[in-house]
Amino acid sequence: MTDPTSPLADLAPPIRSFASDNFAGVHPAVLEQIGRADAGHQPAYGDDIHTARCVERFNELFDADVGTRLTFNGTGANILALATLMGHLPGPHHAIVCSSWAHINIDETGAPERLLATKLIDLASDNGKITPDQLREVGHFQGNVHHVQPGIVSITQPTELGALYTPAEIKAICDTAHEMGMLVHIDGARIANATAALGGTREALRSFTIDAGVDVLSFGGTKIGAMGAEAVVFLNPAVAAGSEFLRKQVTQLSSKMRYLAAQFNGLLADDLWIELGANANGMALALHAQVADLPAIELGPAPEANSMYPFLPKEVLEPLQQWSFFWDWDESRNQVRWMAGWDTTRADVDQFVRGIRRLLEQSS
Amino acid sequence: MTDPTSPLADLAPPIRSFASDNFAGVHPAVLEQIGRADAGHQPAYGDDIHTARCVERFNELFDADVGTRLTFNGTGANILALATLMGHLPGPHHAIVCSSWAHINIDETGAPERLLATKLIDLASDNGKITPDQLREVGHFQGNVHHVQPGIVSITQPTELGALYTPAEIKAICDTAHEMGMLVHIDGARIANATAALGGTREALRSFTIDAGVDVLSFGGTKIGAMGAEAVVFLNPAVAAGSEFLRKQVTQLSSKMRYLAAQFNGLLADDLWIELGANANGMALALHAQVADLPAIELGPAPEANSMYPFLPKEVLEPLQQWSFFWDWDESRNQVRWMAGWDTTRADVDQFVRGIRRLLEQSS
Amino acid sequence: MTDPTSPLADLAPPIRSFASDNFAGVHPAVLEQIGRADAGHQPAYGDDIHTARCVERFNELFDADVGTRLTFNGTGANILALATLMGHLPGPHHAIVCSSWAHINIDETGAPERLLATKLIDLASDNGKITPDQLREVGHFQGNVHHVQPGIVSITQPTELGALYTPAEIKAICDTAHEMGMLVHIDGARIANATAALGGTREALRSFTIDAGVDVLSFGGTKIGAMGAEAVVFLNPAVAAGSEFLRKQVTQLSSKMRYLAAQFNGLLADDLWIELGANANGMALALHAQVADLPAIELGPAPEANSMYPFLPKEVLEPLQQWSFFWDWDESRNQVRWMAGWDTTRADVDQFVRGIRRLLEQSS
Amino acid sequence: MTDPTSPLADLAPPIRSFASDNFAGVHPAVLEQIGRADAGHQPAYGDDIHTARCVERFNELFDADVGTRLTFNGTGANILALATLMGHLPGPHHAIVCSSWAHINIDETGAPERLLATKLIDLASDNGKITPDQLREVGHFQGNVHHVQPGIVSITQPTELGALYTPAEIKAICDTAHEMGMLVHIDGARIANATAALGGTREALRSFTIDAGVDVLSFGGTKIGAMGAEAVVFLNPAVAAGSEFLRKQVTQLSSKMRYLAAQFNGLLADDLWIELGANANGMALALHAQVADLPAIELGPAPEANSMYPFLPKEVLEPLQQWSFFWDWDESRNQVRWMAGWDTTRADVDQFVRGIRRLLEQSS
């Protein structure tokens, strides 16, 4: 609730806030496909025509016979992807290497440690990206019986701080990892934003995934307009065996799977997902551009994907947040996160900027 | 595909088969609530108005301040319920006692053993029910350092074989378990059918759950008209602590939770879920009644809930299954499962019986 | 304490009871080797000369380049063996098939479920033995996504009820398992007794282990005269990879490993372990022979290894147990276990029989 | 093997190297107690008189009715201690906070993550010590459903880098932890060295353990003269429940437990363990003193316990290591570890220093 004495008391907040892409609803094309999938009886657990169509769509997307397993949410997708890779290494003494900022490392309540019963080796990173050199350094653990053995590297694209790996950077990580006997996972909860940012085509997607040598990919649907649907895509079919059983075992097998498939059938048709990713990125860029001239805000460089992490004066931060909610990022430094979604509009950006400017004027 | 030479070649199969309540679609009231929940932005992870309303509805249902946690599917609900109970016993050396037929024991790909890292002690049972005496017998393990310590009993209502516990039977199990220092879980994937069968009111539901002393309940939505939504309901609030964290940890926290809540908001309004359970039960009963006079079919007693497990002559089983699919139960004995759903109609029953009768006439 | 009014009040109990081979002390040859290993500093964690010699001895024993990993106790050996096999199957959705009597199933406080996070599928058995047919039957689970996938079969030789598999029987189990894509483990906590009973030579040992196709073996030392030492012997080197890391991970890596090695160096020299197994078996046989004519005792057939499970009249059981302790086996049926050890003497047998006979005379 | 061209070719290395206290043998008093415990049969699994005596001795040591559970090794002790504490927190979503240098964090091959299925939150530290402030900072995770919940703090005394906490520092950590709802574990693999350094009396031991509010302690025996024996001592009896079952479950229950107990009976009598700790500390100090004047060696401050981590010139490091082995600590910086043991003598120190000095003379 906005304080009646706030300078923003008489200004309507933007219809869609910049809090999170998880706050957005479902894209109409997704709802339409759910409606279509609803006609009559269908076999359960994925033996239905909608799931078959969805699997086909993913093959088309990667122009290869990939292994697609739908899941309910992102943590489920990551766990399934990693558990399957673990199953292809000899013994559960293998650790997962990731950035210190990785969602699997800090935002999944220890699900990886609990469900995979393994250690995460987190590498220091400013923006969530890690390098082949860091990976190589972890290699000194290999062969020493007292240390966990690095077996998997998991990277996030774009990272939890909105940074992007180039296709060449991911290829270098894959090459290094494979030389070291390791397998590679991408957490692609926001892969639509990455794809849009790196070219906006299926070829762009392939360039930093299957063509770069990635073994398995968590492909996000929820944040880009689905109701709740993610896909684990095994780009390296040699490491997919067992994933059907593991999906059930880690509680991610849907009985009425047609409704998960329908969501992706809505998003993947005509590359809608890329278009929605481009919208989110574009709106983040627009927001950045409109406040870039305000010296009171330490804004950082233009966003590579759909989020930015500005530092605000305290006297602006609080009334602005009260008026149109967004998350604190580092409270001790007045750093916040602004994030655009598939449904953010130019009007939302304009209105949000209007609020910021009014607060700055008042406080100066 | 029905064989063109089959006696059923020219008969249309029932529109809805008797294969599984998981083959059914979504009830219109559920879809409507999903649509309503779709308006605009809402906080993620359950901090939205639809989830708040859903939690309230469960409190009303049990006339108590219960702890409700929504999950994606039944295995997820069972794991969350059991993991939380495990957390309230001192140390993970506790086993879960269940029937040999329990879904957690044979139909969840070992998810309980993997995710709870514990043993299931399965008790022999003909119909999926277990007794206080069986429980007491397991008590001889208690205190012996070489044996797992029975800590939880999990029962299914109705059982995987369609049998029902009376409220008194469940109370007796709870009393015995609590005397032994154990906690009690109900797997209620088909609790709507049980509730309908035991009186069809909220009081009926309470009589065999909260009033009987059950600690936690997996409350099924998916099989009774949801798209994919279950609820873990902590009837004993003393054992609910930690469940919020565990839900995330076992991959069952939905970011756009309003869509899970909406499904229950559709089902719980005006006790629709009980009505749909009653329909399924009634259609199973009607099917049973209409074939009860056929000596070639060993049918067993009238169904207590929505399923029956008849023995068919081989020459009837195969063409019938080909014409309108249903699952084998025990192939070696020509035993099958017929199950009615929330959407099964009298016309479906009539048509299925028509097929059976025609096959029997042909084969005689 | 023997009741002063007992008929046995004035009879000294045998110096060594028939309670358990775990009640025995350490063989002098083992103590001597420990003393020898104690001279000066030695590298830790197995890089010492005593461990090297021990590894060599196991190679000689099996006439092959086997993979030997020493552990502290039997549960540790079983867990390490099974964890390593699990690591060579694609994913932890694999179950372990064993007899309902298996030590891993009922006497290890659920360690396998907890540490391997997997299900044990226990097969009904009268004497602890299972058959290829039972194994084949479990195969119907294979490929069904809702069920755990049988991946390992673990048998105990001799079984927990003192029964022996013939080499041909074990070969048949191995052949069937391997055809089904499964791996085979022997829990050989009392392998010395089995080896002595099946011929008493190294060739006998090989006939039911490496020659039969067994993949990995828990080789018991503790019960046959060690202080506390077991060995996991990978007979199939293809499944040994990772076991060094896993040993540390499951808490079974000894820092001063020379003292574990010394124990086996004492037992394996001149096949002492087989000799000690033969003594235990012989004493069990002698005890059986000396009470076989007593109609009041339902004794069963002559022991195949070092234990028997007689039924005693209640009025004999209690004072006998009070006088010279042994364990109840099935209290409800007055069944007990009598077990001879490496150190049991003819005098112990004679004295125990004296006590039995006196009690029977008194009670008749 | 020393290179024949080495300046040390004609100098005998010290009889006992400065590589590790794990390289030492067994103290005669321990061997003597093992011999005494070996007479005749004794009940297994701890129901023997030697274990009873050992439990009593620990009660005397702490002047309280503590809960003592013997284990085989240090990793086993840590796992048992932590698993039991975990069992007293509501649900396995709790993380263990420790220093980045903690043995449980880097030297146990991920055993804690695997066997406890939980995350370790490691805090940056130069010398292995952590502070109440660092702990408090981790508290910001508490209550947030997306993050693991800090539930246990584990500190090492002395740390893996040879640093000591004062009793007041440990008390402050315990107070902070308990305020935050957390429990406290000490990894005391070298607790003898800490006790000797902090006063050398039982009162000194109590001052930084039971009197400081520590909940559970891993009490090391192996490094201070045992063959292989550690004790988990529950100083807070309220958190000991279940530990008997857990010990078996985590593979740390010894069948012939009298031999573990005998080792502690040898060490605890007349406070021999403290005396041996004092010898190790004293020899480390002597070594430090004798090389402190050598400018070529960057030695750091005098050791607080029994180890130091000097930087050596490369041309000294290699021939010295070849002559009398010690471990590299940070190879990239020519940093090594020197460690004295319970059996290190003044002659060992003198001879080692002789070697160092000769190499320095040669290389200058």
PDB file of C-alpha atoms in Angstrom, chain B residues 21-223:
ATOM      1  CA  ASP B  21      -9.103 -41.695 -13.610  1.00  0.00           C
ATOM      2  CA  ASN B  22      -5.802 -40.219 -14.790  1.00  0.00           C
ATOM      3  CA  PHE B  23      -7.042 -40.412 -18.389  1.00  0.00           C
ATOM      4  CA  ALA B  24      -9.784 -37.870 -17.713  1.00  0.00           C
ATOM      5  CA  GLY B  25      -9.450 -34.202 -18.528  1.00  0.00           C
ATOM      6  CA  VAL B  26     -10.069 -31.179 -16.349  1.00  0.00           C
ATOM      7  CA  HIS B  27     -13.427 -30.236 -14.857  1.00  0.00           C
ATOM      8  CA  PRO B  28     -14.839 -26.978 -16.323  1.00  0.00           C
ATOM      9  CA  ALA B  29     -15.025 -25.371 -12.869  1.00  0.00           C
ATOM     10  CA  VAL B  30     -11.285 -25.901 -12.505  1.00  0.00           C
ATOM     11  CA  LEU B  31     -10.552 -24.366 -15.886  1.00  0.00           C
ATOM     12  CA  GLU B  32     -12.758 -21.442 -15.010  1.00  0.00           C
ATOM     13  CA  GLN B  33     -10.865 -20.756 -11.801  1.00  0.00           C
ATOM     14  CA  ILE B  34      -7.562 -20.990 -13.666  1.00  0.00           C
ATOM     15  CA  GLY B  35      -8.851 -18.379 -16.057  1.00  0.00           C
ATOM     16  CA  ARG B  36      -9.891 -16.105 -13.208  1.00  0.00           C
ATOM     17  CA  ALA B  37      -6.516 -16.484 -11.504  1.00  0.00           C
ATOM     18  CA  ASP B  38      -4.806 -15.396 -14.703  1.00  0.00           C
ATOM     19  CA  ALA B  39      -5.606 -11.709 -14.438  1.00  0.00           C
ATOM     20  CA  GLY B  40      -2.448  -9.634 -14.141  1.00  0.00           C
ATOM     21  CA  HIS B  41       0.560  -9.985 -11.886  1.00  0.00           C
ATOM     22  CA  GLN B  42       0.507 -11.845  -8.588  1.00  0.00           C
ATOM     23  CA  PRO B  43       3.286 -12.505  -6.075  1.00  0.00           C
ATOM     24  CA  ALA B  44       5.006 -15.840  -6.653  1.00  0.00           C
ATOM     25  CA  TYR B  45       5.508 -18.864  -4.403  1.00  0.00           C
ATOM     26  CA  GLY B  46       2.145 -18.705  -2.688  1.00  0.00           C
ATOM     27  CA  ASP B  47       1.974 -15.111  -1.516  1.00  0.00           C
ATOM     28  CA  ASP B  48      -1.034 -14.487  -3.760  1.00  0.00           C
ATOM     29  CA  ILE B  49      -4.735 -14.093  -3.042  1.00  0.00           C
ATOM     30  CA  HIS B  50      -5.738 -17.352  -4.699  1.00  0.00           C
ATOM     31  CA  THR B  51      -3.459 -19.411  -2.495  1.00  0.00           C
ATOM     32  CA  ALA B  52      -4.677 -17.511   0.555  1.00  0.00           C
ATOM     33  CA  ARG B  53      -8.263 -18.370  -0.411  1.00  0.00           C
ATOM     34  CA  CYS B  54      -7.305 -21.997  -0.956  1.00  0.00           C
ATOM     35  CA  VAL B  55      -5.682 -22.286   2.466  1.00  0.00           C
ATOM     36  CA  GLU B  56      -8.846 -20.828   3.964  1.00  0.00           C
ATOM     37  CA  ARG B  57     -10.970 -23.348   2.096  1.00  0.00           C
ATOM     38  CA  PHE B  58      -8.994 -26.235   3.582  1.00  0.00           C
ATOM     39  CA  ASN B  59      -9.436 -24.752   7.049  1.00  0.00           C
ATOM     40  CA  GLU B  60     -13.166 -24.604   6.425  1.00  0.00           C
ATOM     41  CA  LEU B  61     -13.187 -28.142   5.120  1.00  0.00           C
ATOM     42  CA  PHE B  62     -11.600 -29.546   8.257  1.00  0.00           C
ATOM     43  CA  ASP B  63     -13.139 -26.928  10.549  1.00  0.00           C
ATOM     44  CA  ALA B  64      -9.693 -26.372  12.023  1.00  0.00           C
ATOM     45  CA  ASP B  65      -6.527 -24.412  11.507  1.00  0.00           C
ATOM     46  CA  VAL B  66      -4.748 -27.065   9.432  1.00  0.00           C
ATOM     47  CA  GLY B  67      -1.454 -26.590   7.593  1.00  0.00           C
ATOM     48  CA  THR B  68      -1.927 -26.773   3.828  1.00  0.00           C
ATOM     49  CA  ARG B  69       0.910 -27.098   1.316  1.00  0.00           C
ATOM     50  CA  LEU B  70       0.039 -27.465  -2.367  1.00  0.00           C
ATOM     51  CA  THR B  71       2.138 -29.746  -4.543  1.00  0.00           C
ATOM     52  CA  PHE B  72       2.275 -30.781  -8.182  1.00  0.00           C
ATOM     53  CA  ASN B  73       1.572 -34.489  -7.965  1.00  0.00           C
ATOM     54  CA  GLY B  74       0.814 -37.395  -5.700  1.00  0.00           C
ATOM     55  CA  THR B  75       4.320 -38.721  -5.289  1.00  0.00           C
ATOM     56  CA  GLY B  76       5.428 -35.209  -4.414  1.00  0.00           C
ATOM     57  CA  ALA B  77       2.646 -34.909  -1.844  1.00  0.00           C
ATOM     58  CA  ASN B  78       3.492 -38.238  -0.253  1.00  0.00           C
ATOM     59  CA  ILE B  79       7.194 -37.452  -0.122  1.00  0.00           C
ATOM     60  CA  LEU B  80       6.593 -34.027   1.403  1.00  0.00           C
ATOM     61  CA  ALA B  81       4.198 -35.436   3.986  1.00  0.00           C
ATOM     62  CA  LEU B  82       6.527 -38.266   4.952  1.00  0.00           C
ATOM     63  CA  ALA B  83       9.697 -36.148   4.899  1.00  0.00           C
ATOM     64  CA  THR B  84       8.107 -33.682   7.274  1.00  0.00           C
ATOM     65  CA  LEU B  85       6.996 -36.431   9.650  1.00  0.00           C
ATOM     66  CA  MET B  86      10.507 -37.932   9.482  1.00  0.00           C
ATOM     67  CA  GLY B  87      11.828 -34.546  10.532  1.00  0.00           C
ATOM     68  CA  HIS B  88       9.792 -34.786  13.708  1.00  0.00           C
ATOM     69  CA  LEU B  89      11.260 -38.124  14.740  1.00  0.00           C
ATOM     70  CA  PRO B  90      14.737 -38.139  16.283  1.00  0.00           C
ATOM     71  CA  GLY B  91      17.047 -39.237  13.462  1.00  0.00           C
ATOM     72  CA  PRO B  92      16.584 -40.886  10.089  1.00  0.00           C
ATOM     73  CA  HIS B  93      16.773 -44.439  11.382  1.00  0.00           C
ATOM     74  CA  HIS B  94      12.990 -44.652  11.304  1.00  0.00           C
ATOM     75  CA  ALA B  95      11.124 -46.851   8.887  1.00  0.00           C
ATOM     76  CA  ILE B  96       7.743 -46.325   7.301  1.00  0.00           C
ATOM     77  CA  VAL B  97       5.232 -49.104   7.781  1.00  0.00           C
ATOM     78  CA  CYS B  98       2.736 -49.630   4.964  1.00  0.00           C
ATOM     79  CA  SER B  99       0.793 -52.302   3.125  1.00  0.00           C
ATOM     80  CA  SER B 100       2.582 -54.421   0.552  1.00  0.00           C
ATOM     81  CA  TRP B 101       0.184 -52.896  -2.006  1.00  0.00           C
ATOM     82  CA  ALA B 102       0.929 -49.307  -1.030  1.00  0.00           C
ATOM     83  CA  HIS B 103       1.549 -46.912  -3.901  1.00  0.00           C
ATOM     84  CA  ILE B 104       4.605 -45.618  -2.049  1.00  0.00           C
ATOM     85  CA  ASN B 105       5.873 -49.194  -1.854  1.00  0.00           C
ATOM     86  CA  ILE B 106       5.492 -50.366  -5.438  1.00  0.00           C
ATOM     87  CA  ASP B 107       4.347 -47.596  -7.758  1.00  0.00           C
ATOM     88  CA  GLU B 108       6.675 -44.688  -7.094  1.00  0.00           C
ATOM     89  CA  THR B 109       9.941 -46.095  -8.502  1.00  0.00           C
ATOM     90  CA  GLY B 110      11.519 -46.132  -5.082  1.00  0.00           C
ATOM     91  CA  ALA B 111      11.059 -42.393  -4.560  1.00  0.00           C
ATOM     92  CA  PRO B 112      10.488 -42.854  -0.809  1.00  0.00           C
ATOM     93  CA  GLU B 113      13.660 -44.885  -0.338  1.00  0.00           C
ATOM     94  CA  ARG B 114      15.653 -42.471  -2.450  1.00  0.00           C
ATOM     95  CA  LEU B 115      14.326 -39.172  -1.191  1.00  0.00           C
ATOM     96  CA  LEU B 116      13.710 -40.186   2.407  1.00  0.00           C
ATOM     97  CA  ALA B 117      16.685 -42.576   2.565  1.00  0.00           C
ATOM     98  CA  THR B 118      14.707 -44.942   4.704  1.00  0.00           C
ATOM     99  CA  LYS B 119      13.212 -48.410   4.618  1.00  0.00           C
ATOM    100  CA  LEU B 120       9.579 -49.223   3.999  1.00  0.00           C
ATOM    101  CA  ILE B 121       8.355 -52.162   6.068  1.00  0.00           C
ATOM    102  CA  ASP B 122       5.559 -53.620   4.010  1.00  0.00           C
ATOM    103  CA  LEU B 123       2.850 -55.684   5.657  1.00  0.00           C
ATOM    104  CA  ALA B 124       1.073 -58.477   3.813  1.00  0.00           C
ATOM    105  CA  SER B 125      -2.434 -57.529   2.760  1.00  0.00           C
ATOM    106  CA  ASP B 126      -5.082 -58.883   0.409  1.00  0.00           C
ATOM    107  CA  ASN B 127      -6.936 -55.665  -0.242  1.00  0.00           C
ATOM    108  CA  GLY B 128      -4.386 -53.058   0.743  1.00  0.00           C
ATOM    109  CA  LYS B 129      -5.667 -52.587   4.284  1.00  0.00           C
ATOM    110  CA  ILE B 130      -3.537 -53.172   7.356  1.00  0.00           C
ATOM    111  CA  THR B 131      -4.542 -53.652  10.989  1.00  0.00           C
ATOM    112  CA  PRO B 132      -3.475 -52.435  14.431  1.00  0.00           C
ATOM    113  CA  ASP B 133      -2.414 -56.003  15.199  1.00  0.00           C
ATOM    114  CA  GLN B 134       0.008 -56.021  12.300  1.00  0.00           C
ATOM    115  CA  LEU B 135       1.357 -52.718  13.499  1.00  0.00           C
ATOM    116  CA  ARG B 136       1.825 -54.004  17.018  1.00  0.00           C
ATOM    117  CA  GLU B 137       3.745 -56.970  15.673  1.00  0.00           C
ATOM    118  CA  VAL B 138       6.237 -54.682  13.947  1.00  0.00           C
ATOM    119  CA  GLY B 139       6.782 -53.132  17.360  1.00  0.00           C
ATOM    120  CA  HIS B 140       9.103 -55.971  18.328  1.00  0.00           C
ATOM    121  CA  PHE B 141      11.760 -54.195  16.241  1.00  0.00           C
ATOM    122  CA  GLN B 142      11.569 -51.167  18.508  1.00  0.00           C
ATOM    123  CA  GLY B 143      14.607 -50.637  20.682  1.00  0.00           C
ATOM    124  CA  ASN B 144      16.804 -53.188  18.886  1.00  0.00           C
ATOM    125  CA  VAL B 145      19.807 -51.381  17.535  1.00  0.00           C
ATOM    126  CA  HIS B 146      20.216 -53.730  14.573  1.00  0.00           C
ATOM    127  CA  HIS B 147      16.778 -53.027  13.139  1.00  0.00           C
ATOM    128  CA  VAL B 148      15.158 -49.980  11.626  1.00  0.00           C
ATOM    129  CA  GLN B 149      12.754 -48.373  14.057  1.00  0.00           C
ATOM    130  CA  PRO B 150       9.139 -48.143  12.871  1.00  0.00           C
ATOM    131  CA  GLY B 151       8.342 -44.442  13.098  1.00  0.00           C
ATOM    132  CA  ILE B 152       5.537 -43.744  10.651  1.00  0.00           C
ATOM    133  CA  VAL B 153       2.559 -45.689   9.389  1.00  0.00           C
ATOM    134  CA  SER B 154       1.175 -44.770   5.998  1.00  0.00           C
ATOM    135  CA  ILE B 155      -2.216 -46.059   4.894  1.00  0.00           C
ATOM    136  CA  THR B 156      -4.110 -45.454   1.661  1.00  0.00           C
ATOM    137  CA  GLN B 157      -7.782 -44.512   1.655  1.00  0.00           C
ATOM    138  CA  PRO B 158      -9.331 -45.997  -0.417  1.00  0.00           C
ATOM    139  CA  THR B 159      -6.606 -48.569  -0.892  1.00  0.00           C
ATOM    140  CA  GLU B 160      -4.882 -49.344  -4.186  1.00  0.00           C
ATOM    141  CA  LEU B 161      -7.377 -52.217  -4.488  1.00  0.00           C
ATOM    142  CA  GLY B 162     -10.419 -50.071  -3.929  1.00  0.00           C
ATOM    143  CA  ALA B 163     -11.086 -51.095  -0.316  1.00  0.00           C
ATOM    144  CA  LEU B 164     -12.202 -48.640   2.345  1.00  0.00           C
ATOM    145  CA  TYR B 165     -11.203 -48.290   5.970  1.00  0.00           C
ATOM    146  CA  THR B 166     -14.067 -47.344   8.273  1.00  0.00           C
ATOM    147  CA  PRO B 167     -13.461 -44.297  10.471  1.00  0.00           C
ATOM    148  CA  ALA B 168     -13.234 -46.644  13.451  1.00  0.00           C
ATOM    149  CA  GLU B 169     -10.570 -48.720  11.755  1.00  0.00           C
ATOM    150  CA  ILE B 170      -8.470 -45.655  11.039  1.00  0.00           C
ATOM    151  CA  LYS B 171      -8.935 -44.411  14.587  1.00  0.00           C
ATOM    152  CA  ALA B 172      -7.738 -47.773  15.895  1.00  0.00           C
ATOM    153  CA  ILE B 173      -4.631 -47.564  13.699  1.00  0.00           C
ATOM    154  CA  CYS B 174      -3.933 -44.013  14.865  1.00  0.00           C
ATOM    155  CA  ASP B 175      -4.395 -44.936  18.523  1.00  0.00           C
ATOM    156  CA  THR B 176      -2.057 -47.898  18.218  1.00  0.00           C
ATOM    157  CA  ALA B 177       0.517 -45.926  16.270  1.00  0.00           C
ATOM    158  CA  HIS B 178       0.515 -43.054  18.712  1.00  0.00           C
ATOM    159  CA  GLU B 179       0.848 -45.419  21.660  1.00  0.00           C
ATOM    160  CA  MET B 180       3.895 -46.850  19.908  1.00  0.00           C
ATOM    161  CA  GLY B 181       5.367 -43.385  19.378  1.00  0.00           C
ATOM    162  CA  MET B 182       4.587 -43.423  15.670  1.00  0.00           C
ATOM    163  CA  LEU B 183       2.956 -40.847  13.403  1.00  0.00           C
ATOM    164  CA  VAL B 184       0.204 -41.491  10.840  1.00  0.00           C
ATOM    165  CA  HIS B 185      -0.080 -40.504   7.180  1.00  0.00           C
ATOM    166  CA  ILE B 186      -2.956 -41.100   4.775  1.00  0.00           C
ATOM    167  CA  ASP B 187      -2.278 -41.296   1.076  1.00  0.00           C
ATOM    168  CA  GLY B 188      -5.552 -39.836  -0.111  1.00  0.00           C
ATOM    169  CA  ALA B 189      -4.930 -39.692  -3.845  1.00  0.00           C
ATOM    170  CA  ARG B 190      -8.608 -40.726  -4.190  1.00  0.00           C
ATOM    171  CA  ILE B 191      -9.920 -39.194  -1.009  1.00  0.00           C
ATOM    172  CA  ALA B 192     -12.899 -37.799  -2.910  1.00  0.00           C
ATOM    173  CA  ASN B 193     -14.045 -41.326  -3.647  1.00  0.00           C
ATOM    174  CA  ALA B 194     -13.564 -42.336  -0.017  1.00  0.00           C
ATOM    175  CA  THR B 195     -15.442 -39.302   1.250  1.00  0.00           C
ATOM    176  CA  ALA B 196     -18.310 -39.873  -1.144  1.00  0.00           C
ATOM    177  CA  ALA B 197     -18.489 -43.528  -0.165  1.00  0.00           C
ATOM    178  CA  LEU B 198     -18.441 -42.889   3.574  1.00  0.00           C
ATOM    179  CA  GLY B 199     -21.258 -40.373   3.701  1.00  0.00           C
ATOM    180  CA  GLY B 200     -20.577 -37.718   1.147  1.00  0.00           C
ATOM    181  CA  THR B 201     -20.207 -34.827   3.557  1.00  0.00           C
ATOM    182  CA  ARG B 202     -17.438 -32.792   5.122  1.00  0.00           C
ATOM    183  CA  GLU B 203     -18.289 -34.536   8.389  1.00  0.00           C
ATOM    184  CA  ALA B 204     -17.636 -37.856   6.677  1.00  0.00           C
ATOM    185  CA  LEU B 205     -14.215 -36.613   5.587  1.00  0.00           C
ATOM    186  CA  ARG B 206     -13.386 -35.430   9.099  1.00  0.00           C
ATOM    187  CA  SER B 207     -14.560 -38.672  10.653  1.00  0.00           C
ATOM    188  CA  PHE B 208     -11.789 -40.724   9.073  1.00  0.00           C
ATOM    189  CA  THR B 209      -9.077 -38.070   9.061  1.00  0.00           C
ATOM    190  CA  ILE B 210      -8.806 -35.293  11.633  1.00  0.00           C
ATOM    191  CA  ASP B 211     -11.292 -36.811  14.067  1.00  0.00           C
ATOM    192  CA  ALA B 212      -9.582 -40.204  13.831  1.00  0.00           C
ATOM    193  CA  GLY B 213      -6.221 -38.747  14.815  1.00  0.00           C
ATOM    194  CA  VAL B 214      -4.410 -38.760  11.477  1.00  0.00           C
ATOM    195  CA  ASP B 215      -1.332 -36.516  11.532  1.00  0.00           C
ATOM    196  CA  VAL B 216      -0.997 -35.658   7.862  1.00  0.00           C
ATOM    197  CA  LEU B 217      -2.961 -36.280   4.708  1.00  0.00           C
ATOM    198  CA  SER B 218      -2.112 -36.306   1.009  1.00  0.00           C
ATOM    199  CA  PHE B 219      -5.289 -34.815  -0.443  1.00  0.00           C
ATOM    200  CA  GLY B 220      -5.726 -35.707  -4.093  1.00  0.00           C
ATOM    201  CA  GLY B 221      -7.007 -33.270  -6.680  1.00  0.00           C
ATOM    202  CA  THR B 222      -5.632 -34.565  -9.980  1.00  0.00           C
ATOM    203  CA  LYS B 223      -7.702 -37.736 -10.298  1.00  0.00           C
TER     204      LYS B 223
END
